[in-house]
Tab-separated table of C-alpha atoms in Angstrom:
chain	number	residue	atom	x	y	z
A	29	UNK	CA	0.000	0.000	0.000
A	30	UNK	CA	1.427	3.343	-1.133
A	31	UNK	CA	0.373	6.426	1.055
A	32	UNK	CA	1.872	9.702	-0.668
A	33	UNK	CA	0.916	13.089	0.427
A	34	UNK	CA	1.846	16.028	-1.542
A	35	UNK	CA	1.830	19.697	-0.882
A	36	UNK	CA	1.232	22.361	-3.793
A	37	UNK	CA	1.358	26.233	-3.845
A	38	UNK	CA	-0.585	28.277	-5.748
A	39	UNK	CA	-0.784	32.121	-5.885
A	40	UNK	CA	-3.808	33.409	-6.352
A	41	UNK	CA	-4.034	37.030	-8.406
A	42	UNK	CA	-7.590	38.032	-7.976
A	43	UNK	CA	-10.349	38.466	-5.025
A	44	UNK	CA	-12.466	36.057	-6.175
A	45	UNK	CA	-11.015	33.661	-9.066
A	46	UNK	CA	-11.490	29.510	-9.974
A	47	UNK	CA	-7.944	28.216	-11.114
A	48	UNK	CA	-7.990	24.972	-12.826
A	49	UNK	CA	-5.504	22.867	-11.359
A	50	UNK	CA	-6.712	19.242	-13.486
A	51	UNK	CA	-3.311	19.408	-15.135
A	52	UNK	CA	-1.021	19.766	-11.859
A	53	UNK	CA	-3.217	16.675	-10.709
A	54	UNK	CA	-3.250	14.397	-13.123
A	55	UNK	CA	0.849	14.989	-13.131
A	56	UNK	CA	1.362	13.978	-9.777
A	57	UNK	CA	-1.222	11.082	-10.188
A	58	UNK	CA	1.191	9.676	-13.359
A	59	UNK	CA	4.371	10.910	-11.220
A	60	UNK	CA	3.253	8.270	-8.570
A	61	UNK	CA	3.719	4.852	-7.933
A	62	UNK	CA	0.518	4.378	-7.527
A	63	UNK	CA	-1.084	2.119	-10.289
A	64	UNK	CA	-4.820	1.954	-8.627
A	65	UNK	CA	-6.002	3.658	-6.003
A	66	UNK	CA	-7.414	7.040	-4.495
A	67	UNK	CA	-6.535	10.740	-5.461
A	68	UNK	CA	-7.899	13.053	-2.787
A	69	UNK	CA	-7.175	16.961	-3.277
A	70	UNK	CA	-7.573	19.590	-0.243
A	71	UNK	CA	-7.137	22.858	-0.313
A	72	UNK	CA	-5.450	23.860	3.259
A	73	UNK	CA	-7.440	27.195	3.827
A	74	UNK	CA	-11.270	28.328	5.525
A	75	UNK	CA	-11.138	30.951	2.752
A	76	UNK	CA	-10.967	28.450	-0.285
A	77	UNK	CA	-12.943	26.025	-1.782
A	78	UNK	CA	-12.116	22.702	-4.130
A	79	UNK	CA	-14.701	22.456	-6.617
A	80	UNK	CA	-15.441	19.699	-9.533
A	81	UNK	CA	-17.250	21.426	-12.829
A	82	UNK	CA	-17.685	21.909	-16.496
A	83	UNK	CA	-14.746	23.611	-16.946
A	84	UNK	CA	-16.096	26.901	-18.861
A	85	UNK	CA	-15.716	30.285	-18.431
A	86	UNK	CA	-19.780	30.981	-17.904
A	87	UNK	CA	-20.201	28.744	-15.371
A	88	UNK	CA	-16.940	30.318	-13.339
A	89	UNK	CA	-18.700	33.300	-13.915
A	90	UNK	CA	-21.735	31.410	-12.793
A	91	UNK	CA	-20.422	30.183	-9.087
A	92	UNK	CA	-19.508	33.655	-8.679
A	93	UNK	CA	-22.321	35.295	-9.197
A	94	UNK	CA	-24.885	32.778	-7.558
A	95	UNK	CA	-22.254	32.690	-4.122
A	96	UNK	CA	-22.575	36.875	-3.958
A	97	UNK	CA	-26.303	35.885	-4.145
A	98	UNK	CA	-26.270	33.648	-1.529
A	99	UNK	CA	-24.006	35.166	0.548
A	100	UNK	CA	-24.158	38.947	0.097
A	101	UNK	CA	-21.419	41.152	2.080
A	102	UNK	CA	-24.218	43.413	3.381
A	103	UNK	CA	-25.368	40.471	5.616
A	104	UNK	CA	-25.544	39.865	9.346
A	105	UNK	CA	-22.353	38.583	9.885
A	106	UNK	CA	-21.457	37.286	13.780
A	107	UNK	CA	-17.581	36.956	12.513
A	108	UNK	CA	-17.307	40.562	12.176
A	109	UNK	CA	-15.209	41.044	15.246
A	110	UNK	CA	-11.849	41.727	16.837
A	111	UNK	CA	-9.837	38.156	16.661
A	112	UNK	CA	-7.274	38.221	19.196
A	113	UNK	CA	-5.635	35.158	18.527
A	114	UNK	CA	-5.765	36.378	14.932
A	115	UNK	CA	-4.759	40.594	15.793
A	116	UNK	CA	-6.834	41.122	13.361
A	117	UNK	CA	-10.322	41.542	12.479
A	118	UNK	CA	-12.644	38.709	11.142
A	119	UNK	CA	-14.718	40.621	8.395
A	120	UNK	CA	-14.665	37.792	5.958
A	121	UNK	CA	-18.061	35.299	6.880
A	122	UNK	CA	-19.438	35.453	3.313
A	123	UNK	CA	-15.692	33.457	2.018
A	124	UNK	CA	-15.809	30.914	4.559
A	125	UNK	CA	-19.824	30.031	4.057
A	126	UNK	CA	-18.658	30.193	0.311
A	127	UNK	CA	-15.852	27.735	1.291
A	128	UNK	CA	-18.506	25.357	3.745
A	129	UNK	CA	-20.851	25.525	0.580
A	130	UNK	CA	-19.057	24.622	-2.238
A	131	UNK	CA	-16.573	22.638	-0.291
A	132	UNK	CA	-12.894	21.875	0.442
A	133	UNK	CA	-12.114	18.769	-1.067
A	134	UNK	CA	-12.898	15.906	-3.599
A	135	UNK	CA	-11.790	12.321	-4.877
A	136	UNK	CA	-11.023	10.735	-8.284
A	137	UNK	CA	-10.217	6.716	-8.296
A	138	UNK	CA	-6.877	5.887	-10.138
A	139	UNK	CA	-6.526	3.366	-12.825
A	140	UNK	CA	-3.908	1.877	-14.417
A	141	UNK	CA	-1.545	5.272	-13.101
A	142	UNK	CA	-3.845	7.763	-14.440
A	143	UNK	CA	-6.589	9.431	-12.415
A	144	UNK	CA	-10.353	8.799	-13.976
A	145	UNK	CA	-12.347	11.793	-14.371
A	146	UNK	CA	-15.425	12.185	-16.622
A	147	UNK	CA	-14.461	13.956	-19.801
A	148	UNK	CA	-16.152	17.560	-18.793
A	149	UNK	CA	-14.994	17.318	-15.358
A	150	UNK	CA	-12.702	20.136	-14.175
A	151	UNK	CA	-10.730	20.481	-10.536
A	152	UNK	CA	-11.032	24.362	-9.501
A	153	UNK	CA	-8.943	25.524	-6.921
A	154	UNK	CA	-12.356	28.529	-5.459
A	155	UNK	CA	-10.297	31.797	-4.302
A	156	UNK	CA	-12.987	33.555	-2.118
A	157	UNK	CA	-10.810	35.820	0.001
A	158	UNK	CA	-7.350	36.462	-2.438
A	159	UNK	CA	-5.275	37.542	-3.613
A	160	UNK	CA	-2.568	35.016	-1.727
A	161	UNK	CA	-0.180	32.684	-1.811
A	162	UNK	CA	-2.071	29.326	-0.951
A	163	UNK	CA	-1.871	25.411	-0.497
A	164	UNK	CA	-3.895	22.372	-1.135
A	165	UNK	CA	-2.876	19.131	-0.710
A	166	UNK	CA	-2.985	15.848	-3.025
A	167	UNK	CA	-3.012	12.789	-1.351
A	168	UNK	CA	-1.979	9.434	-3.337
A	169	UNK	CA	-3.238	5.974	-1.828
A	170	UNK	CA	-3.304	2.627	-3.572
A	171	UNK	CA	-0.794	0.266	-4.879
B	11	UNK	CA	-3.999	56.102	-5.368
B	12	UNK	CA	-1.589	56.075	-2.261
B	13	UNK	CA	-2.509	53.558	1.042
B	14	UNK	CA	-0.547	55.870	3.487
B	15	UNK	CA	-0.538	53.225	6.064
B	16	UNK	CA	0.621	50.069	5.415
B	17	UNK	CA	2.850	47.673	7.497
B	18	UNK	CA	5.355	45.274	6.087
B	19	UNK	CA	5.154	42.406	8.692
B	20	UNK	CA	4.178	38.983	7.162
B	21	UNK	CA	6.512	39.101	4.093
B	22	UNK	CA	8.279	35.565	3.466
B	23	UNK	CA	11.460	36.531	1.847
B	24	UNK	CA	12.102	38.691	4.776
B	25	UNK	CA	11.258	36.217	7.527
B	26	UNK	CA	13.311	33.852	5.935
B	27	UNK	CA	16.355	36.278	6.120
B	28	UNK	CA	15.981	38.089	8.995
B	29	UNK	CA	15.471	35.419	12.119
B	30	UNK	CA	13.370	37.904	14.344
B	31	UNK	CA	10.912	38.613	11.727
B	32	UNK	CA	8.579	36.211	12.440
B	33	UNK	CA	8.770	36.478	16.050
B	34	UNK	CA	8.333	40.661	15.536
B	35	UNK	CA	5.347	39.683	13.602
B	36	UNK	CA	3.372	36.974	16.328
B	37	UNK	CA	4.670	38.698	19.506
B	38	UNK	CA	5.500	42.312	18.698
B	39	UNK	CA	2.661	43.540	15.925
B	40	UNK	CA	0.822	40.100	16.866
B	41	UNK	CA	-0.515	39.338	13.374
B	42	UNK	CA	-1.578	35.296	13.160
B	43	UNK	CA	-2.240	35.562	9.587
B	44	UNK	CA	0.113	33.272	7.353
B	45	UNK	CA	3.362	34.925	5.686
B	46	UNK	CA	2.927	35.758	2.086
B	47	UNK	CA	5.438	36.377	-1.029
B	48	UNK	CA	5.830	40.151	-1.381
B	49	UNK	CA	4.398	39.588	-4.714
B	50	UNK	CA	0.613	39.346	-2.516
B	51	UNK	CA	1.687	42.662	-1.413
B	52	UNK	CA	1.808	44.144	-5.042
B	53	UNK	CA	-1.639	41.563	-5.880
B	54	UNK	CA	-3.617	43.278	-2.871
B	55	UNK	CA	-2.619	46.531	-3.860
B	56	UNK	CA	-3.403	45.512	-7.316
B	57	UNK	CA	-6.986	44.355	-6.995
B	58	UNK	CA	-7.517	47.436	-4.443
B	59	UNK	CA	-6.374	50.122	-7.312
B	60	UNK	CA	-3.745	51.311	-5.224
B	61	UNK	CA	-0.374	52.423	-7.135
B	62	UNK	CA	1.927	53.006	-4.144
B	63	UNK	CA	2.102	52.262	-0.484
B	64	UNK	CA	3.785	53.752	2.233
B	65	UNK	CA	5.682	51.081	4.272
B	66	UNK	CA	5.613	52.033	8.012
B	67	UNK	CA	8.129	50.264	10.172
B	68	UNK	CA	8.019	50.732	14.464
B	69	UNK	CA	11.142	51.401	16.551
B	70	UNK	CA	10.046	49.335	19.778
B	71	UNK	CA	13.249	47.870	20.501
B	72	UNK	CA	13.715	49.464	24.068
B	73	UNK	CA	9.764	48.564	25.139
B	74	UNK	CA	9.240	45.599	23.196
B	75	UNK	CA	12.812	43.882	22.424
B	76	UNK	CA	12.092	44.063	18.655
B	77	UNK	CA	11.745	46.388	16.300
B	78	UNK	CA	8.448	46.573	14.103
B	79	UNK	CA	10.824	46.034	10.759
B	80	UNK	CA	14.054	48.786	10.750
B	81	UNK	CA	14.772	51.286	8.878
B	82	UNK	CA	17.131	49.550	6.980
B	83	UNK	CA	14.273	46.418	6.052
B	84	UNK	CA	12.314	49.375	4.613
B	85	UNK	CA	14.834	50.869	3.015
B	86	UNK	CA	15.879	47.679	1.454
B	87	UNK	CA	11.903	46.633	0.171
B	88	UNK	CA	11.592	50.588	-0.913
B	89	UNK	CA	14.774	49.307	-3.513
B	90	UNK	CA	12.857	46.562	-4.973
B	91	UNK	CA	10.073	48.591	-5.898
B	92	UNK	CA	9.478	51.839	-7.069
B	93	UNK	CA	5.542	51.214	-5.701
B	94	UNK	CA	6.876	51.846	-2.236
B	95	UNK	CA	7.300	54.818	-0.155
B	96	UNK	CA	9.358	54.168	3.301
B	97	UNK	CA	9.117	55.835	6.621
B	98	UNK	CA	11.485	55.496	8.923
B	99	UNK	CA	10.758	55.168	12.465
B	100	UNK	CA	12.881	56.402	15.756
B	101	UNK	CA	12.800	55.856	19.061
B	102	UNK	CA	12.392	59.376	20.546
B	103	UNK	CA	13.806	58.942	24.386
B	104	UNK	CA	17.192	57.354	22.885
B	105	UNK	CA	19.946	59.638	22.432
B	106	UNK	CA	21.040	60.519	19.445
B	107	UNK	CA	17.377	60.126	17.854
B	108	UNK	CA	17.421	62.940	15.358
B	109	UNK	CA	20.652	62.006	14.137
B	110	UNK	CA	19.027	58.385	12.934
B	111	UNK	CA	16.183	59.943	11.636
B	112	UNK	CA	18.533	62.191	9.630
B	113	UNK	CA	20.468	59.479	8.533
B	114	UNK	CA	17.055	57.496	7.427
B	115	UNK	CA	16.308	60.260	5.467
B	116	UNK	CA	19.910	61.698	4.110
B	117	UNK	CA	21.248	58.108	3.504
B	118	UNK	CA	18.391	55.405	2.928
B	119	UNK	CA	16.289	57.590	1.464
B	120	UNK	CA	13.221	57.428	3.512
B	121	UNK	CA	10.299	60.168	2.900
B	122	UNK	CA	8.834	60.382	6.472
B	123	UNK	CA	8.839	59.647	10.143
B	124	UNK	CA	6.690	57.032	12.202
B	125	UNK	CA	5.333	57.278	15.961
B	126	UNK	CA	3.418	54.980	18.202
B	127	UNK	CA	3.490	56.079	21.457
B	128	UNK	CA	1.354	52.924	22.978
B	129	UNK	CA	3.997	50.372	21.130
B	130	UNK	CA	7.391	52.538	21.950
B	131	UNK	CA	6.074	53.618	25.423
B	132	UNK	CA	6.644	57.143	25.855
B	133	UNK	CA	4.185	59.963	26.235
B	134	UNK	CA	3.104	62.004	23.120
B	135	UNK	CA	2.827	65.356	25.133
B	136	UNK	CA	6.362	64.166	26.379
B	137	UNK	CA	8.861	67.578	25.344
B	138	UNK	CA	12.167	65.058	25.364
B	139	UNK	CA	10.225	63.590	22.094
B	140	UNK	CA	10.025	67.443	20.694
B	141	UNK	CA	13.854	66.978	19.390
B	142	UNK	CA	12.702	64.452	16.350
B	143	UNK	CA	10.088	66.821	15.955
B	144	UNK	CA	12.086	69.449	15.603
B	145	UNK	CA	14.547	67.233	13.448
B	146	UNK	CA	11.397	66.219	11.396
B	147	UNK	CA	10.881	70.055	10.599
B	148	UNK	CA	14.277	70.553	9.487
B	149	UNK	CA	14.188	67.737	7.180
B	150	UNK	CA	10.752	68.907	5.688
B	151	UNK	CA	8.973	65.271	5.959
B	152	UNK	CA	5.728	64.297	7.833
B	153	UNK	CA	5.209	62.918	10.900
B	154	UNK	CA	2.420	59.826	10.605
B	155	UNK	CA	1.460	59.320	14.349
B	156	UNK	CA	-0.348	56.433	16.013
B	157	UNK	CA	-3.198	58.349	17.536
B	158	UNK	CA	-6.020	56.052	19.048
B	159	UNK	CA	-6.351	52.691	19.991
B	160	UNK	CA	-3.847	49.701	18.958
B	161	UNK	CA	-4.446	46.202	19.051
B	162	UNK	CA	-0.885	45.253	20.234
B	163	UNK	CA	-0.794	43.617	23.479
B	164	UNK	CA	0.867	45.290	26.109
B	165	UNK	CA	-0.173	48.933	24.992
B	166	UNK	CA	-2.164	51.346	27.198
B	167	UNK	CA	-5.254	53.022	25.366
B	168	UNK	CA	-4.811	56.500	26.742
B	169	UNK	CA	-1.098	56.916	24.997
B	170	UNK	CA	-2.894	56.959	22.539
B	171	UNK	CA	-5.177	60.329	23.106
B	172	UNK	CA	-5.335	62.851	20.230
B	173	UNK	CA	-5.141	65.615	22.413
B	174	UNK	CA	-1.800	64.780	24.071
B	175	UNK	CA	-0.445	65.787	20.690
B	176	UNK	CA	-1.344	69.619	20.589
B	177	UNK	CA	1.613	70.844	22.481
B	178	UNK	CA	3.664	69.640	19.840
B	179	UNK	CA	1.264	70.527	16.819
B	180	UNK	CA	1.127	74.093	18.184
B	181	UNK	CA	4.970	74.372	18.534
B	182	UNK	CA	5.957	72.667	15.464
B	183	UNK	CA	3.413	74.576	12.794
B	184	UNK	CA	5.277	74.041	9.855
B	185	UNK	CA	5.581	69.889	10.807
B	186	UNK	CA	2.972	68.417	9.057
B	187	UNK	CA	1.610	65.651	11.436
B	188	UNK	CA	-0.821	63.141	10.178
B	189	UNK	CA	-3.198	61.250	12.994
B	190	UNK	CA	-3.389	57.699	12.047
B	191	UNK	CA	-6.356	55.638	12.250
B	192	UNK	CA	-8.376	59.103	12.839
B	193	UNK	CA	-7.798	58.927	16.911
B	194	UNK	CA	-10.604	56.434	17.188
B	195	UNK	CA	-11.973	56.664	19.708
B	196	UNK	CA	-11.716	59.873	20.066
B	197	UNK	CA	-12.433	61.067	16.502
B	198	UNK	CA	-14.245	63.995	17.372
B	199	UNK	CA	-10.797	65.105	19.065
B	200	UNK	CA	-8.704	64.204	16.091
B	201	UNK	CA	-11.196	65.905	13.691
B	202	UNK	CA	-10.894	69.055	16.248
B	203	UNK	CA	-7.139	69.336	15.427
B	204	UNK	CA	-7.460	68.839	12.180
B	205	UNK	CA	-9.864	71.663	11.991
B	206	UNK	CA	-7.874	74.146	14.247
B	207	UNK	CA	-4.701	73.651	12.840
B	208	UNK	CA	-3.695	73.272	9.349
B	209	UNK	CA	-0.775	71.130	9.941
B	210	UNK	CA	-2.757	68.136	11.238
B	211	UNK	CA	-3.720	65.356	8.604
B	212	UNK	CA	-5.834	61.863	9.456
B	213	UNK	CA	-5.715	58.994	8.085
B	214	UNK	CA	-8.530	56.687	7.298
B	215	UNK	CA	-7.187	53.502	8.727
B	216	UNK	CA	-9.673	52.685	11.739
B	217	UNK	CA	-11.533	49.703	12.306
B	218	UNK	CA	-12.284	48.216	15.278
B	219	UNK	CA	-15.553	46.398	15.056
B	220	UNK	CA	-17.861	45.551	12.441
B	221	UNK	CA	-16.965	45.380	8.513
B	222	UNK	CA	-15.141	47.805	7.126
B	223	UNK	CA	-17.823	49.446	5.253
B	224	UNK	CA	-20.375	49.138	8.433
B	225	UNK	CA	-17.588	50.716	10.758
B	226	UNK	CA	-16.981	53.350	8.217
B	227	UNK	CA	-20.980	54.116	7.624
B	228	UNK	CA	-21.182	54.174	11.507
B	229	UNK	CA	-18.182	56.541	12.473
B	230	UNK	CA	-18.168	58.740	8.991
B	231	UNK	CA	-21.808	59.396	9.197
B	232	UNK	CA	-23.395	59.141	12.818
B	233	UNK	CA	-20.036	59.583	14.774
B	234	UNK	CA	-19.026	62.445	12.604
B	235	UNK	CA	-21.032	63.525	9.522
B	236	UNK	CA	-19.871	62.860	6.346
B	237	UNK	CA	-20.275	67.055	5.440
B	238	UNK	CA	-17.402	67.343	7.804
B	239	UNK	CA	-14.859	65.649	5.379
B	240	UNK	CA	-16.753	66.402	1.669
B	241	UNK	CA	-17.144	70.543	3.225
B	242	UNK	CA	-13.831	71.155	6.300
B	243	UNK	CA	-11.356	68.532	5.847
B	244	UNK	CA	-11.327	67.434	2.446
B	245	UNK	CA	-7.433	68.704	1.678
B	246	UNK	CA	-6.653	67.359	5.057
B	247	UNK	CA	-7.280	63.315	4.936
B	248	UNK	CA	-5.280	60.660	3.480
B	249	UNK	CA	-6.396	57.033	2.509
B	250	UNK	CA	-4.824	54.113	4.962
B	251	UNK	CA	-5.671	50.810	5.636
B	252	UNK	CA	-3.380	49.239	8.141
B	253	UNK	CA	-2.653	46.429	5.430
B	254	UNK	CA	-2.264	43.767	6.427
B	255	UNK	CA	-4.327	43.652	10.040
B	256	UNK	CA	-7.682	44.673	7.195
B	257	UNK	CA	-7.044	44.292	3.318
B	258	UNK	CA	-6.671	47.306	1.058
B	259	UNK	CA	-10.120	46.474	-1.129
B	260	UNK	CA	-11.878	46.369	1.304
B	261	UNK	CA	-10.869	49.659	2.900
B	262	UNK	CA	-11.525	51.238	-0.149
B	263	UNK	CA	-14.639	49.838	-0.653
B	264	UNK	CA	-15.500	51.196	2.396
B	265	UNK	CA	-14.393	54.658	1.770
B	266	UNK	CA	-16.358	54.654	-1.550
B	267	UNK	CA	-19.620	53.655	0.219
B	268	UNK	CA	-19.680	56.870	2.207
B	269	UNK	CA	-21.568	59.706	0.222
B	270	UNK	CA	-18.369	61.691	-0.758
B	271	UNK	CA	-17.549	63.384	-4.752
B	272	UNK	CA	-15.543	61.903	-7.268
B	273	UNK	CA	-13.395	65.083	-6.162
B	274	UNK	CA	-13.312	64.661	-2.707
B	275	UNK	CA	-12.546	60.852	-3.000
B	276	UNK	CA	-9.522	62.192	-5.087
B	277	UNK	CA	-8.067	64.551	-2.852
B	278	UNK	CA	-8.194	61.256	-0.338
B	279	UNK	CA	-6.782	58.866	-2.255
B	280	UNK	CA	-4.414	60.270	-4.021
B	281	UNK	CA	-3.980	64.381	-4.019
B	282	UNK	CA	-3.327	65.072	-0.495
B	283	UNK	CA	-1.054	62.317	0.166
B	284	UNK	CA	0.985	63.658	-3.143
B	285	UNK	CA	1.078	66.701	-1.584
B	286	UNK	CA	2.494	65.124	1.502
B	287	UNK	CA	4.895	63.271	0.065
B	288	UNK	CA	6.083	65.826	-1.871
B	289	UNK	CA	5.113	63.413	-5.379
B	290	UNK	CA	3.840	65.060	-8.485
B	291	UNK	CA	0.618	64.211	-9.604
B	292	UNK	CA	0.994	62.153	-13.411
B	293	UNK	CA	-0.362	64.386	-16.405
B	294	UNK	CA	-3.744	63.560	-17.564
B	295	UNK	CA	-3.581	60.719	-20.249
């Protein structure tokens, strides 16, 4: 049983903006030893969001939109408060409901060393808070 | 557009060549947030409109064992980019203050000098502080002064008083000082000296509960009205936003919520900071 965990940067240049990270993926699934197994992908942050979609311009445009909807900035926010542990203040609820809604996280099997995705599925790495320098994690388990 | 307040604390290439950085950063300024590349510096400034920033560094060493950044840390991040502006910072009680200050200014080329009288404990109304003052004058730069409250531990609220500072505004009239983060609490006192004297400047960098653009709507508009900076003080405040304890957008999305003109807004984000800094405003395109 092979049990790799990998740790990937990404710089984000935008408040809001859905980077597709399939490629960086799929290299470190080949990259592996592992011949069949799991891929799991986690992004490290409250602020951030993993999410699995068509991967098209409208429908980034889409998430956006619909999330602002949901989650407008002129809501009733409990978070919006002096953090001490943080020395800083915690203004940002709407990015980490985003993050709770669309998720952090999500799993492709592994076949024959290559990671099985449906042919319109796309990985997003979901900036909600950026820009910043961020991390998610691929973890490789099989054999 | 100018952010005249900005603090260079949580920058990676610095903590990993400078071995106090970090420490400065968790115990000193107490920031948890993570470090970044300075390239997020230039990407928040980016997405927030802002061209330039002034870097403000904190002489603590005597109260608080390290230094919020040095002179020389600014001066060396002011020589990677041309988008910063660096302050220096002295500690007022040591001897031979105004001589560093000159040298910041003379030698590393630094544009201005920093105070925090809660972080450096010493008292603003103090007159052994009135030699950098006095060196300040000479050297024709502004004086950006922590007026108000400040979230670093250890620091006492009321060294932070407005008022404590009109000794010094009244002797020093051709100093230009500029009241950061508005005095808040006491921003009826800061906007007092601002509208006696026409050496005082504030800064916009206050938040202290609430979102940005709800603090703002509170304290611009019910605390103070917004008539008194669109009609008295319009030449007399400059944009901040304490980057990185809040994030540049959204301090000027706050700002831009408040019922202000396109000409006021200017004068705040841009003019009267030029004008303070002594930079020349680029030619229409």
């Amino acid at each position: 049983m092979i049990i790799k965990l990998e740790r990937v940067k990404v710089q984000t240049r935008k408040a809001e903006e859905a980077i597709d990270i399939t490629p960086q993926v799929e290299e470190l699934v080949e990259k592996s030893a592992v011949k069949n197994g799991l891929v799991n992908v986690m992004t490290c942050h409250t602020s951030s969001g993993l999410l699995v979609t068509e991967g098209i311009p409208c429908l980034e445009e889409d998430i956006f939109t619909h999330f602002a909807r949901l989650l407008p900035e002129g809501e009733d926010y409990h978070h919006r408060r002096y953090l001490d542990f943080d020395g800083r203040m915690g203004f940002n609820a709407e990015t980490h409901l985003k993050s709770i809604i669309g998720g952090i996280q999500c799993s492709f099997p592994i076949e024959n060393g290559k990671m099985v995705r449906g042919s319109r599925q796309t990985i997003y790495f979901m900036e909600y808070d950026g820009p910043l320098e961020r991390m998610y994690l691929v973890q490789l388990l099989g054999e | 557009m100018i952010d005249f307040h900005t603090h260079p604390v949580l920058i990676q290439e610095f903590a990993a060549k400078y071995p106090d950085y970090t420490r400065m950063a968790r115990d000193v300024f107490q920031i948890g947030n993570n470090l970044q590349p300075l390239e997020t510096f230039f990407l928040q400034m980016d997405v927030a409109g802002i061209d330039k920033a002034v870097l403000l560094p904190i002489a603590c060493e005597r109260a608080r064992r390290y230094a919020v950044c040095s002179n020389q840390q600014i001066a060396e991040l002011c020589g990677m980019s041309e988008r910063f502006i660096g302050f220096a910072s002295v500690d007022p009680l040591k001897p031979g203050a105004a001589k560093e200050l000159e040298f910041a200014v003379k030698s590393l080329g630094l544009r201005g000098l920093k105070l925090d009288a809660a972080l450096q404990d010493f008292d603003l109304n103090d007159p052994r502080v009135f030699g950098v003052y006095e060196a300040a004058s000479s050297l024709e730069i502004p004086v950006l002064v922590h007026t108000g409250m400040s979230w670093a531990p250890g620091t006492a609220l009321t060294q932070g008083q407005p008022l404590l500072l009109e000794k010094a505004i009244r002797r020093f009239s051709r100093l230009k000082f500029v009241l950061a983060h508005w005095g808040w609490p006491w921003v009826w006192d800061a906007s007092a000296l601002a509208l006696k004297y026409p050496n005082v400047f504030l800064d916009t960098s206050c938040l202290y509960y609430d979102s940005p653009t709800e603090f703002f709507q509170f304290v611009f508009s019910k605390q103070v009205p917004t008539t008194l900076i669109e009609r008295s003080l319009r030449n007399q405040i400059v944009f901040g936003s304490n980057y990185p304890r809040i994030e540049i957008k959204n301090m000027v999305k706050a700002l831009k919520s408040l019922a202000l003109t396109e000409a006021c807004l200017e004068k705040i984000l841009s003019k009267n900071a030029e004008k303070l800094l002594g930079i020349q405003s680029r030619p229409p395109r």
